[in-house]
Tab-separated table of C-alpha atoms in Angstrom:
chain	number	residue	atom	x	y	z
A	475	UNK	CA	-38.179	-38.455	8.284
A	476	UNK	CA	-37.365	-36.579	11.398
A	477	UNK	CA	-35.802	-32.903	11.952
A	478	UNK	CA	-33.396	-34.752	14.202
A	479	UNK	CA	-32.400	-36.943	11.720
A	480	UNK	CA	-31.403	-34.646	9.105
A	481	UNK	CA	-29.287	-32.535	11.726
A	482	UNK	CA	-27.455	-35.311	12.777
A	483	UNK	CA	-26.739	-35.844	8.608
A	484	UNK	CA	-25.714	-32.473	8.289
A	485	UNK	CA	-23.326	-32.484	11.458
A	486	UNK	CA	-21.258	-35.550	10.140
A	487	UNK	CA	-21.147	-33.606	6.904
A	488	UNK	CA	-19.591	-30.589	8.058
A	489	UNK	CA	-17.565	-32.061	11.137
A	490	UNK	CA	-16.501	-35.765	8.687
A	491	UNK	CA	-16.896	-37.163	12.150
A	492	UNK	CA	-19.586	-39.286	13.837
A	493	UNK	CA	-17.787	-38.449	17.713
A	494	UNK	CA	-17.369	-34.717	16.500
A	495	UNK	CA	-21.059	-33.941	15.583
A	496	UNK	CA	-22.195	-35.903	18.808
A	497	UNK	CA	-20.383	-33.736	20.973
A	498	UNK	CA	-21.514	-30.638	18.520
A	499	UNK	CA	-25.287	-31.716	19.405
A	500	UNK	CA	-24.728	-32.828	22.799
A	501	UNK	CA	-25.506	-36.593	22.422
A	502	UNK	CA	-23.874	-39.639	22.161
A	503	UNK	CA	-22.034	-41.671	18.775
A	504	UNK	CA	-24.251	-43.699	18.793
A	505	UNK	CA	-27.176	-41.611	18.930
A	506	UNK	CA	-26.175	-39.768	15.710
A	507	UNK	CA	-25.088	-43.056	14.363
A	508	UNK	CA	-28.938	-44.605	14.887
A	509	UNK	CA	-29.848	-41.310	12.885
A	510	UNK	CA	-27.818	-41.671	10.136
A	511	UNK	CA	-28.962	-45.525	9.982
A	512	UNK	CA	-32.501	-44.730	9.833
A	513	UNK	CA	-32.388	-41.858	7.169
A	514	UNK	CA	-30.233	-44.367	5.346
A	515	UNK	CA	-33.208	-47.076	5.210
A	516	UNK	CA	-36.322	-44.361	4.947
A	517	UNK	CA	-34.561	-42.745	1.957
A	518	UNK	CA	-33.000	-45.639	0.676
A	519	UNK	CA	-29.808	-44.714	-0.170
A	520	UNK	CA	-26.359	-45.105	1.313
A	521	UNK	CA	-25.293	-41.329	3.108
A	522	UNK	CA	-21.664	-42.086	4.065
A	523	UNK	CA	-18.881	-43.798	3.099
A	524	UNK	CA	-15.924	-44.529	6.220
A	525	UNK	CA	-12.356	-43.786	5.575
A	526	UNK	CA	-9.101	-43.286	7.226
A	527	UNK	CA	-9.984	-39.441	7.164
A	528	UNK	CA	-13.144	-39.591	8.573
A	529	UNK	CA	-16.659	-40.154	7.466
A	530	UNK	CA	-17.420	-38.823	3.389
A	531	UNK	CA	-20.234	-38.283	1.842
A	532	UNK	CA	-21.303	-40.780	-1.199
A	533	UNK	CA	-22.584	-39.424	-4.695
A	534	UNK	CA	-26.311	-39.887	-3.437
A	535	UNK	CA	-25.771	-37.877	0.090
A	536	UNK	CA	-24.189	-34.930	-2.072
A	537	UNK	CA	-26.883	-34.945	-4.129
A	538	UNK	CA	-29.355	-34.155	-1.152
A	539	UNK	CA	-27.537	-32.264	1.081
A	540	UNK	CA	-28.512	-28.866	-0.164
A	541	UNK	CA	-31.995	-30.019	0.254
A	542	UNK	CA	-31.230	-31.305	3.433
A	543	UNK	CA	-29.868	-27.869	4.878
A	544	UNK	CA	-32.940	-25.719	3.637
A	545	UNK	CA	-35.070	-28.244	5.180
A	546	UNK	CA	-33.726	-27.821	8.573
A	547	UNK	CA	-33.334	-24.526	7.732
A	548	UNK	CA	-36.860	-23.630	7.480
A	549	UNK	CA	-37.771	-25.973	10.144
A	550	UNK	CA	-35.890	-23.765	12.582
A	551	UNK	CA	-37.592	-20.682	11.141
A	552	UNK	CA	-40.861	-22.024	11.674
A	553	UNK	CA	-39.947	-22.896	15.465
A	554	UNK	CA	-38.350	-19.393	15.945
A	555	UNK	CA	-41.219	-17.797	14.289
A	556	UNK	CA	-43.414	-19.811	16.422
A	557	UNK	CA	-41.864	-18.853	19.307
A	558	UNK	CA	-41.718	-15.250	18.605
A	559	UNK	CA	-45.232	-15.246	18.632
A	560	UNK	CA	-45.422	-16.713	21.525
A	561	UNK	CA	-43.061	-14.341	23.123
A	562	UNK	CA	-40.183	-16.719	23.532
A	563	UNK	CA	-36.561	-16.670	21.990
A	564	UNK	CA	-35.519	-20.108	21.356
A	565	UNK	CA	-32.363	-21.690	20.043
A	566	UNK	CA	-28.611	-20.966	20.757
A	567	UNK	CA	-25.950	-18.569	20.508
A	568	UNK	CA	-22.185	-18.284	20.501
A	569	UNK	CA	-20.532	-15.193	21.641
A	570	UNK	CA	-17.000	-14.687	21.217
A	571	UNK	CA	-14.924	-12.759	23.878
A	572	UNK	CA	-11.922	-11.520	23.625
A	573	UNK	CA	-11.067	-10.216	27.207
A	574	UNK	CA	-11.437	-11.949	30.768
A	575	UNK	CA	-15.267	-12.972	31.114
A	576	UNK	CA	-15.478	-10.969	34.229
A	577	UNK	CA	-14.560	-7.760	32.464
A	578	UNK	CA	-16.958	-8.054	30.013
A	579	UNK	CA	-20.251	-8.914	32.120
A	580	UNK	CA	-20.024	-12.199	30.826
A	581	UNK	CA	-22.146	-14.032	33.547
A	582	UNK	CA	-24.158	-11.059	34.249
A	583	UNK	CA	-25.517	-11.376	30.265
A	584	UNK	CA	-26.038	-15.389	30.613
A	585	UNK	CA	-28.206	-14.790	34.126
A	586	UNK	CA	-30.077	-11.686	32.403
A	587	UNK	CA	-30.951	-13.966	29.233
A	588	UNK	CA	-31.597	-16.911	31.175
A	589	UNK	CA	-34.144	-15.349	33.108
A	590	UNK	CA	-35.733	-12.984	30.212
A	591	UNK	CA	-35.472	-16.074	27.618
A	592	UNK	CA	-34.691	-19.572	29.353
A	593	UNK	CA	-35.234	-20.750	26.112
A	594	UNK	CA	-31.754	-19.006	24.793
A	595	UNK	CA	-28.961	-21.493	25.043
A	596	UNK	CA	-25.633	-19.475	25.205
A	597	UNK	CA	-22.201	-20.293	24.260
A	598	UNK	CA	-18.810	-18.448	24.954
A	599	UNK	CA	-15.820	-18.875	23.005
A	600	UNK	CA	-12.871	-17.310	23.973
A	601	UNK	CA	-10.510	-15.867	21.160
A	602	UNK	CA	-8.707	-12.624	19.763
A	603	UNK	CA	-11.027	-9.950	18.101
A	604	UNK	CA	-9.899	-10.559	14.721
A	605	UNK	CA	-10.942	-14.128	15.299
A	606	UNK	CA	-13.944	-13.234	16.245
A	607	UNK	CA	-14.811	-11.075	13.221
A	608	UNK	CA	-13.906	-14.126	10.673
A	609	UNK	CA	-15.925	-16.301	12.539
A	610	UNK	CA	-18.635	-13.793	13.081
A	611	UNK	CA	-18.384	-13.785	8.808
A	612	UNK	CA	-18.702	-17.482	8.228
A	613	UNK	CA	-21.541	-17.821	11.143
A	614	UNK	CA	-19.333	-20.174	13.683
A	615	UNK	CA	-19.962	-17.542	15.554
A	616	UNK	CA	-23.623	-14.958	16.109
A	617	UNK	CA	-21.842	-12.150	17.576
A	618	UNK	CA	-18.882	-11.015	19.935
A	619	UNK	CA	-16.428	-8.460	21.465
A	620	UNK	CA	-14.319	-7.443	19.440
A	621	UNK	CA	-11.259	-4.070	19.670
A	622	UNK	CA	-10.926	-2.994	15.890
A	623	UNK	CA	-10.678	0.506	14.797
A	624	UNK	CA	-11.198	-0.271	11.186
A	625	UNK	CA	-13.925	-0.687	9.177
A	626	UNK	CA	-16.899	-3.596	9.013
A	627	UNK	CA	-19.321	-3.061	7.307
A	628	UNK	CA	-21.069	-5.975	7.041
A	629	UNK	CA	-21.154	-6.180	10.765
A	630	UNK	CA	-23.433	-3.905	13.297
A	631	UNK	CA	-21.084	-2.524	16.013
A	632	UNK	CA	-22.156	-1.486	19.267
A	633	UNK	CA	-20.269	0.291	21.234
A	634	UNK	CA	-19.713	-0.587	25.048
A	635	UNK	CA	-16.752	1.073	26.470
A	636	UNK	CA	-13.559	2.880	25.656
A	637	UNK	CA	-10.470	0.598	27.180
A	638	UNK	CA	-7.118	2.601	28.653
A	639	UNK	CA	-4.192	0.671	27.425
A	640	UNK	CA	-0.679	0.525	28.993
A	641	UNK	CA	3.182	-0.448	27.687
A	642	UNK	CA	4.257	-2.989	30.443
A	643	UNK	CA	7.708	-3.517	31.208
A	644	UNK	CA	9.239	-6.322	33.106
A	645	UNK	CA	10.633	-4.792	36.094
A	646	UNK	CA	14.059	-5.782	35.593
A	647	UNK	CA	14.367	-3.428	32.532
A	648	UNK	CA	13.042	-0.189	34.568
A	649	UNK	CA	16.167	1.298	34.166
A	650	UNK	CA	16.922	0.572	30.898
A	651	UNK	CA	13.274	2.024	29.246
A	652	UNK	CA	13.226	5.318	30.710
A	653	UNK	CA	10.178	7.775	30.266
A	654	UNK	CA	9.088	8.448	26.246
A	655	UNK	CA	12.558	7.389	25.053
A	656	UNK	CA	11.086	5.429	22.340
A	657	UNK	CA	14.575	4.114	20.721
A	658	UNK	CA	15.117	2.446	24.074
A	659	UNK	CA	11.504	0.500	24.024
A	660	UNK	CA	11.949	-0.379	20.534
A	661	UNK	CA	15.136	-1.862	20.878
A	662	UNK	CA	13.569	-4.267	23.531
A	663	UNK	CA	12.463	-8.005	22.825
A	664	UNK	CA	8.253	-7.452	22.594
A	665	UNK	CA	5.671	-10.146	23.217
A	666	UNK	CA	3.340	-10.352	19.984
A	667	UNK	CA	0.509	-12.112	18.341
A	668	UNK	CA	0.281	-13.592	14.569
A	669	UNK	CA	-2.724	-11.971	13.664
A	670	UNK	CA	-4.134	-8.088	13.657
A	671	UNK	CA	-4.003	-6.743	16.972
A	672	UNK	CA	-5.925	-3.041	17.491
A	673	UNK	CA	-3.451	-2.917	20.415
A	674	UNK	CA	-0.083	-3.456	18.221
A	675	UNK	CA	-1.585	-1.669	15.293
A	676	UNK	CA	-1.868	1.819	17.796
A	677	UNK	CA	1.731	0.792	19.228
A	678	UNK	CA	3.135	0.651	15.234
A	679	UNK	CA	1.615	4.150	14.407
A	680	UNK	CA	3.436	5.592	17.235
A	681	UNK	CA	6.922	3.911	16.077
A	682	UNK	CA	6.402	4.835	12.376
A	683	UNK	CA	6.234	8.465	13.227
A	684	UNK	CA	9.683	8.414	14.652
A	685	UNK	CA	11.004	5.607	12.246
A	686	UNK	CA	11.353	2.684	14.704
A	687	UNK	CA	11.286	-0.859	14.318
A	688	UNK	CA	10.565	-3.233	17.125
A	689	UNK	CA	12.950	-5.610	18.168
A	690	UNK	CA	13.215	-9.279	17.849
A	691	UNK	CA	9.588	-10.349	19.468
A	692	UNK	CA	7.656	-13.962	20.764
A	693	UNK	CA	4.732	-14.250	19.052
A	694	UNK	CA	1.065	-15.549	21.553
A	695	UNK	CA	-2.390	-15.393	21.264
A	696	UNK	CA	-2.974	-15.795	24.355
A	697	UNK	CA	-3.593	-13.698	27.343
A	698	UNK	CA	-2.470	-15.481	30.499
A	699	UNK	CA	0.456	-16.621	27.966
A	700	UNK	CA	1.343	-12.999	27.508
A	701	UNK	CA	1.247	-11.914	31.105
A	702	UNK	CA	3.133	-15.124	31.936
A	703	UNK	CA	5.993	-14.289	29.728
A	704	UNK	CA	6.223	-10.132	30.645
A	705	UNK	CA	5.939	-11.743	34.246
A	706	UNK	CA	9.351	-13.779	33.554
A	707	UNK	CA	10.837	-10.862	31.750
A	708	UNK	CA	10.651	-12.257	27.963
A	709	UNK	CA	9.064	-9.077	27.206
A	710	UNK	CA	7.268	-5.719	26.708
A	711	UNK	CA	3.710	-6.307	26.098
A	712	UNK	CA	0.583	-3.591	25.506
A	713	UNK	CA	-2.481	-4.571	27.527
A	714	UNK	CA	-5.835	-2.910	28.479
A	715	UNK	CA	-5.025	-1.505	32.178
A	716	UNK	CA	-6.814	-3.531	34.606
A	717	UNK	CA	-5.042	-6.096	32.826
A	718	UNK	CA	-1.629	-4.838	33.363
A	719	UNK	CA	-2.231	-3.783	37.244
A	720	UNK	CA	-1.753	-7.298	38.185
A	721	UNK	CA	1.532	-7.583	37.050
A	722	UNK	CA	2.561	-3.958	38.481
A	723	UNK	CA	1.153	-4.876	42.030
A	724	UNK	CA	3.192	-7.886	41.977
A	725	UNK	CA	5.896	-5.892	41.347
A	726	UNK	CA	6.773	-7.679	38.289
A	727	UNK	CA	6.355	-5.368	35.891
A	728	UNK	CA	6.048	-0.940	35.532
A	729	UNK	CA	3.996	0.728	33.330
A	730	UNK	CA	5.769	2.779	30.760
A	731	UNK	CA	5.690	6.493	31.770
A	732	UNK	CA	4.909	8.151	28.467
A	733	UNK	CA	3.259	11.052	27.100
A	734	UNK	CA	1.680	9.011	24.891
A	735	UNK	CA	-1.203	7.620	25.860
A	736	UNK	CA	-3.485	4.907	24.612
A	737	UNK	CA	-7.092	3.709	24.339
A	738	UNK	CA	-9.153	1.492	21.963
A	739	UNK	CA	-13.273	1.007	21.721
A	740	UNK	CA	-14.889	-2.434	23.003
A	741	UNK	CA	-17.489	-3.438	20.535
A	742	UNK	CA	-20.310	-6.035	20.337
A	743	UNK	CA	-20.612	-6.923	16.816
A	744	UNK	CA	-22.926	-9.148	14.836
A	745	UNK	CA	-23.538	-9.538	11.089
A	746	UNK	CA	-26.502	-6.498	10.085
A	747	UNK	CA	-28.036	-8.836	7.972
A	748	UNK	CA	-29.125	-11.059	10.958
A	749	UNK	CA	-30.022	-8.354	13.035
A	750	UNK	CA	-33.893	-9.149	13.189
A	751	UNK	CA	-33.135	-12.877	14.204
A	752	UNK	CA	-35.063	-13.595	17.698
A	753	UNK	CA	-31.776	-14.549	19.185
A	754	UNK	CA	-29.462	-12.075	18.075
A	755	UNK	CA	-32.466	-9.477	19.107
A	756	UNK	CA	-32.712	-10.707	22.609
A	757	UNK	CA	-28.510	-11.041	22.983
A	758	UNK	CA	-28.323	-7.101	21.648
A	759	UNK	CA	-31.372	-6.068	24.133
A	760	UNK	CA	-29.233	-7.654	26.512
A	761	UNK	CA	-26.192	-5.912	26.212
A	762	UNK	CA	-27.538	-2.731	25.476
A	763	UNK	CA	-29.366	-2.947	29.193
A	764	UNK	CA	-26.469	-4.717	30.728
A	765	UNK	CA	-23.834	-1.496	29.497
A	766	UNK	CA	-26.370	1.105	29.449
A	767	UNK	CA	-25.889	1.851	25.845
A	768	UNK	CA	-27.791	4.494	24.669
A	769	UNK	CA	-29.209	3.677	21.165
């Protein structure tokens, strides 16, 4: 039996798909499907059965699987163990970001850990912060950027920079939003997101106090969505700064003169209990170097 083997098995279990956990291991169908085959005739037992929905474990591949994980499991520890003694990092890890790569150093980090551990494989997912946090939970992804004023604390926060946020206002509605008359901005379609946002959840705090309500409001995830749509004038929108100057020096948009201003703390997070893993250690070092955080 082969390491390769079983993490080709475990792969089809958790993705149901033969294509999905070849592109998840960066090989070919049939590739994982020769894997599966062979573990099949070593152990003697039949691993999958094929459906409509995708690829389903039998009674006898349930019945190992748990064995199965802590096997590959502890063959990784032994390489990363291995490897730590040998002053190496191996393995992979996904980062999530949640603002433009350039803004958060994203190819200064992969040259800095390519050439400290060119061992490291490194991922980046782009997402929202609260995203990042459940996926940072369930381990789809090792760590991230995250903007969340509340409180983790099953996750290590380090913290990188404090963002300047803006209100930005299409420009065709300069007239009609004038300076701190909060009524007037409230009363104004907003561009939104589905899930927590430590941007919206600043914006709310300021509306509660004077017992406002936004107005009706198009809900995005997305970034360049969001710019796109204050661009076109579907909106208000609040935006880190550097963000929002794009917009104002296309004349597209204004920022909202206000005495209010706002701000909110970029974070690289990571669970605490994993703290001590080689990769994790070398992606923190990392960082810590690549914002000058003092520690």
């Amino acid at each position: 039996m082969e390491i390769y083997q079983v993490r080709s098995f475990l792969a089809v279990v958790e993705e149901e798909s033969v294509t999905k956990a070849a592109k998840r291991l960066y090989t070919t169908p049939p590739s994982v499907s020769a894997h599966i085959k062979a573990l099949e005739d070593e152990l003697g037992i039949k691993l999958f059965e094929r459906s409509t929905k995708g690829m389903k474990l039998t009674t006898e591949g349930s019945a190992i699987r748990d064995k199965a994980d802590r096997l590959l499991s502890a063959a990784l520890e032994i390489s990363a163990q291995a490897a730590s003694l040998r002053g190496q990092v191996l393995g992979g890890v996904e980062i999530g970001l949640n603002s433009p790569p350039s803004f958060l150093k994203a190819t200064h980090l992969a040259a800095q850990l390519r050439k400290e551990h060119p061992g490291l494989e490194l991922n980046f997912v782009s997402s929202d912060s609260q995203k990042i946090i459940d996926a940072i939970r369930t381990e789809t992804l090792d760590a991230g950027f995250i903007y969340a004023p509340i409180e983790l604390r099953d996750l290590t926060r380090i913290r990188l920079h404090r963002t300047e946020l803006c209100v930005l206002v299409p420009i065709q509605w300069k007239d009609e939003t004038p300076p701190n008359d909060w009524k007037a901005l409230a009363s104004k379609p907003w561009i939104y997101t589905h899930c927590y946002c430590a941007f919206h959840a600043q914006l709310e705090e300021q509306l509660k106090e004077r017992n406002l309500t936004l107005a009706t409001h198009v809900n995005c995830d997305s970034d360049d969505m969001r710019i796109e749509l204050i661009r076109s004038g579907m909106g208000i929108g609040i935006m880190e700064t550097f963000q929002a100057d794009k917009l104002i020096k296309e004349r597209k948009a204004i920022k909202w003169p206000s005495e209010t201003r706002f701000y909110c703390d970029l974070d690289f997070a990571y669970q605490t209990r994993r703290a001590k893993e080689p990769a994790i250690a070398a992606t923190v070092a990392a960082i810590t170097q690549l914002w000058e955080v003092k520690r």
